[in-house]
Amino acid sequence: MIYICKMENNKSKDPLHGITLQQILEKLIGFYGFDTLGELINIKCFRENPTLKSSLTFLRKTDWARKKVEELYIKTLPKF
């Protein structure tokens, strides 16, 4: 006997599944801008001479900061 499984309902419920840190940051920057991001998440890479590149570099090395960015992204998802 051969069983065939349908993969239709196996979609991940994780809102971060399949999205890169760069995509997350681009959406947040587009929605809030660096000024508001720096107020919402008090980290230097958002407050002093912020760029996408410098923010990505910092967030890739700093787990606690990345977690805060991911949490803000999840909270903001319904507004995008």
XYZ file of N, CA and C in Angstrom:
240
model
N 0.823 -1.171 0.000
C 0.000 0.000 0.000
C 0.880 1.252 0.000
N 0.493 2.255 -0.749
C 1.219 3.520 -0.810
C 0.320 4.609 -0.245
N 0.899 5.372 0.683
C 0.162 6.496 1.269
C 0.721 7.803 0.732
N -0.156 8.675 0.350
C 0.246 9.985 -0.158
C -0.207 11.031 0.853
N 0.746 11.813 1.315
C 0.434 12.866 2.287
C 0.304 14.195 1.572
N -0.692 14.924 1.927
C -0.830 16.276 1.394
C -0.104 17.224 2.330
N 0.666 18.148 1.768
C 1.461 19.073 2.563
C 0.772 20.432 2.728
N -0.481 20.530 2.321
C -1.183 21.807 2.349
C -1.282 22.399 3.752
N -1.551 21.585 4.739
C -1.788 22.087 6.090
C -0.523 22.084 6.946
N 0.631 21.856 6.367
C 1.872 21.813 7.116
C 2.582 23.157 7.137
N 1.870 24.202 6.868
C 2.444 25.536 6.866
C 2.840 25.922 8.289
N 4.013 26.520 8.444
C 4.492 26.910 9.758
C 3.639 28.038 10.337
N 3.368 27.940 11.612
C 2.605 28.985 12.288
C 3.536 30.049 12.869
N 4.828 29.850 12.761
C 5.818 30.812 13.245
C 5.864 32.006 12.298
N 5.537 33.219 12.781
C 5.524 34.386 11.890
C 6.916 34.776 11.375
N 7.964 34.235 11.996
C 9.325 34.539 11.553
C 9.864 33.492 10.575
N 9.091 32.436 10.358
C 9.543 31.370 9.461
C 9.690 31.881 8.024
N 10.862 31.688 7.471
C 11.085 32.030 6.071
C 11.393 33.490 5.814
N 11.550 34.289 6.856
C 11.857 35.705 6.665
C 13.229 35.989 7.271
N 14.012 36.767 6.564
C 15.364 37.064 7.026
C 15.363 38.275 7.955
N 16.438 38.394 8.707
C 16.596 39.558 9.575
C 16.584 40.839 8.751
N 17.184 40.802 7.590
C 17.196 41.986 6.727
C 15.775 42.368 6.315
N 14.960 41.403 5.952
C 13.574 41.692 5.574
C 12.795 42.276 6.752
N 13.019 41.723 7.931
C 12.356 42.232 9.138
C 12.736 43.683 9.359
N 14.032 43.944 9.308
C 14.526 45.293 9.565
C 14.044 46.275 8.503
N 14.045 45.876 7.247
C 13.573 46.759 6.176
C 12.108 47.145 6.386
N 11.285 46.173 6.792
C 9.865 46.468 7.034
C 9.705 47.408 8.224
N 10.446 47.154 9.306
C 10.337 48.005 10.488
C 10.835 49.418 10.210
N 11.930 49.536 9.477
C 12.460 50.858 9.131
C 11.463 51.598 8.239
N 10.891 50.892 7.289
C 9.903 51.505 6.403
C 8.661 51.961 7.149
N 8.266 51.208 8.147
C 7.044 51.521 8.890
C 7.282 52.586 9.962
N 8.358 52.425 10.748
C 8.616 53.318 11.876
C 9.666 54.394 11.591
N 10.678 54.048 10.785
C 11.830 54.928 10.627
C 12.788 54.701 11.787
N 14.034 55.107 11.612
C 15.041 54.882 12.645
C 14.758 55.663 13.926
N 14.200 56.879 13.802
C 13.934 57.683 15.000
C 12.992 56.957 15.965
N 11.894 56.476 15.435
C 10.921 55.767 16.278
C 11.465 54.423 16.733
N 12.189 53.725 15.855
C 12.796 52.451 16.261
C 13.723 52.658 17.447
N 14.506 53.740 17.415
C 15.413 54.052 18.516
C 14.681 54.343 19.813
N 13.459 54.854 19.715
C 12.640 55.095 20.905
C 12.019 53.797 21.415
N 11.567 52.952 20.492
C 10.913 51.701 20.867
C 11.909 50.662 21.384
N 13.078 50.623 20.755
C 14.135 49.701 21.158
C 15.387 50.545 21.360
N 15.745 50.753 22.591
C 16.830 51.665 22.923
C 18.204 51.004 22.708
N 18.608 50.948 21.435
C 19.944 50.443 21.118
C 20.652 51.448 20.208
N 21.934 51.546 20.411
C 22.749 52.567 19.756
C 22.664 52.509 18.226
N 22.581 51.318 17.665
C 22.583 51.200 16.201
C 21.344 51.822 15.561
N 20.299 52.091 16.350
C 19.108 52.774 15.840
C 19.137 54.269 16.139
N 19.961 54.683 17.101
C 19.949 56.071 17.553
C 21.085 56.929 17.000
N 22.270 56.352 16.808
C 23.439 57.134 16.391
C 23.916 56.705 15.007
N 23.768 57.587 14.041
C 24.154 57.328 12.648
C 23.643 55.980 12.147
N 22.334 55.741 12.224
C 21.806 54.427 11.859
C 21.837 54.156 10.360
N 22.210 52.946 10.029
C 22.117 52.451 8.656
C 21.626 51.010 8.728
N 21.085 50.531 7.644
C 20.641 49.144 7.587
C 21.823 48.214 7.829
N 22.940 48.503 7.174
C 24.118 47.631 7.268
C 24.653 47.551 8.699
N 24.810 48.711 9.357
C 25.362 48.692 10.716
C 24.390 48.019 11.689
N 23.101 48.217 11.471
C 22.105 47.585 12.331
C 22.126 46.068 12.163
N 22.216 45.608 10.924
C 22.282 44.162 10.670
C 23.523 43.553 11.313
N 24.649 44.223 11.186
C 25.898 43.726 11.768
C 25.742 43.568 13.278
N 25.210 44.592 13.934
C 25.026 44.535 15.380
C 24.028 43.458 15.783
N 22.897 43.423 15.120
C 21.840 42.483 15.497
C 22.239 41.027 15.257
N 23.070 40.780 14.270
C 23.519 39.405 14.015
C 24.456 38.906 15.103
N 25.110 39.826 15.799
C 26.048 39.449 16.859
C 25.430 39.507 18.249
N 24.287 40.150 18.394
C 23.729 40.423 19.717
C 22.332 39.823 19.830
N 22.271 38.653 20.450
C 21.014 37.900 20.518
C 19.890 38.655 21.220
N 20.186 39.326 22.346
C 19.122 40.004 23.094
C 18.500 41.133 22.265
N 19.323 41.825 21.477
C 18.813 42.921 20.653
C 17.990 42.371 19.488
N 18.478 41.301 18.889
C 17.735 40.677 17.783
C 16.373 40.199 18.268
N 16.342 39.628 19.466
C 15.084 39.153 20.030
C 14.089 40.313 20.189
N 14.563 41.467 20.634
C 13.686 42.633 20.783
C 13.137 43.090 19.430
N 13.990 43.055 18.404
C 13.560 43.447 17.058
C 12.522 42.456 16.533
N 12.757 41.170 16.742
C 11.803 40.152 16.294
C 10.468 40.290 17.021
N 10.511 40.587 18.318
C 9.278 40.770 19.085
C 8.491 41.983 18.577
N 9.196 43.074 18.287
C 8.526 44.257 17.739
C 7.919 43.944 16.376
N 8.633 43.194 15.557
C 8.128 42.812 14.238
C 6.820 42.020 14.377
N 6.804 41.060 15.287
C 5.604 40.233 15.477
C 4.438 41.096 15.956
N 4.702 42.039 16.876
C 3.650 42.931 17.363
C 3.139 43.857 16.261
N 4.021 44.211 15.325
C 3.684 45.166 14.276
C 3.052 44.499 13.054
N 3.186 43.198 12.906
C 2.691 42.477 11.727
C 1.276 42.881 11.303
N 0.320 42.947 12.221
C -1.046 43.299 11.781
C -1.153 44.701 11.160
N -0.193 45.574 11.426
C -0.252 46.945 10.932
C 0.353 47.102 9.534
N 1.133 46.115 9.098
C 1.798 46.227 7.779
C 0.786 46.136 6.661
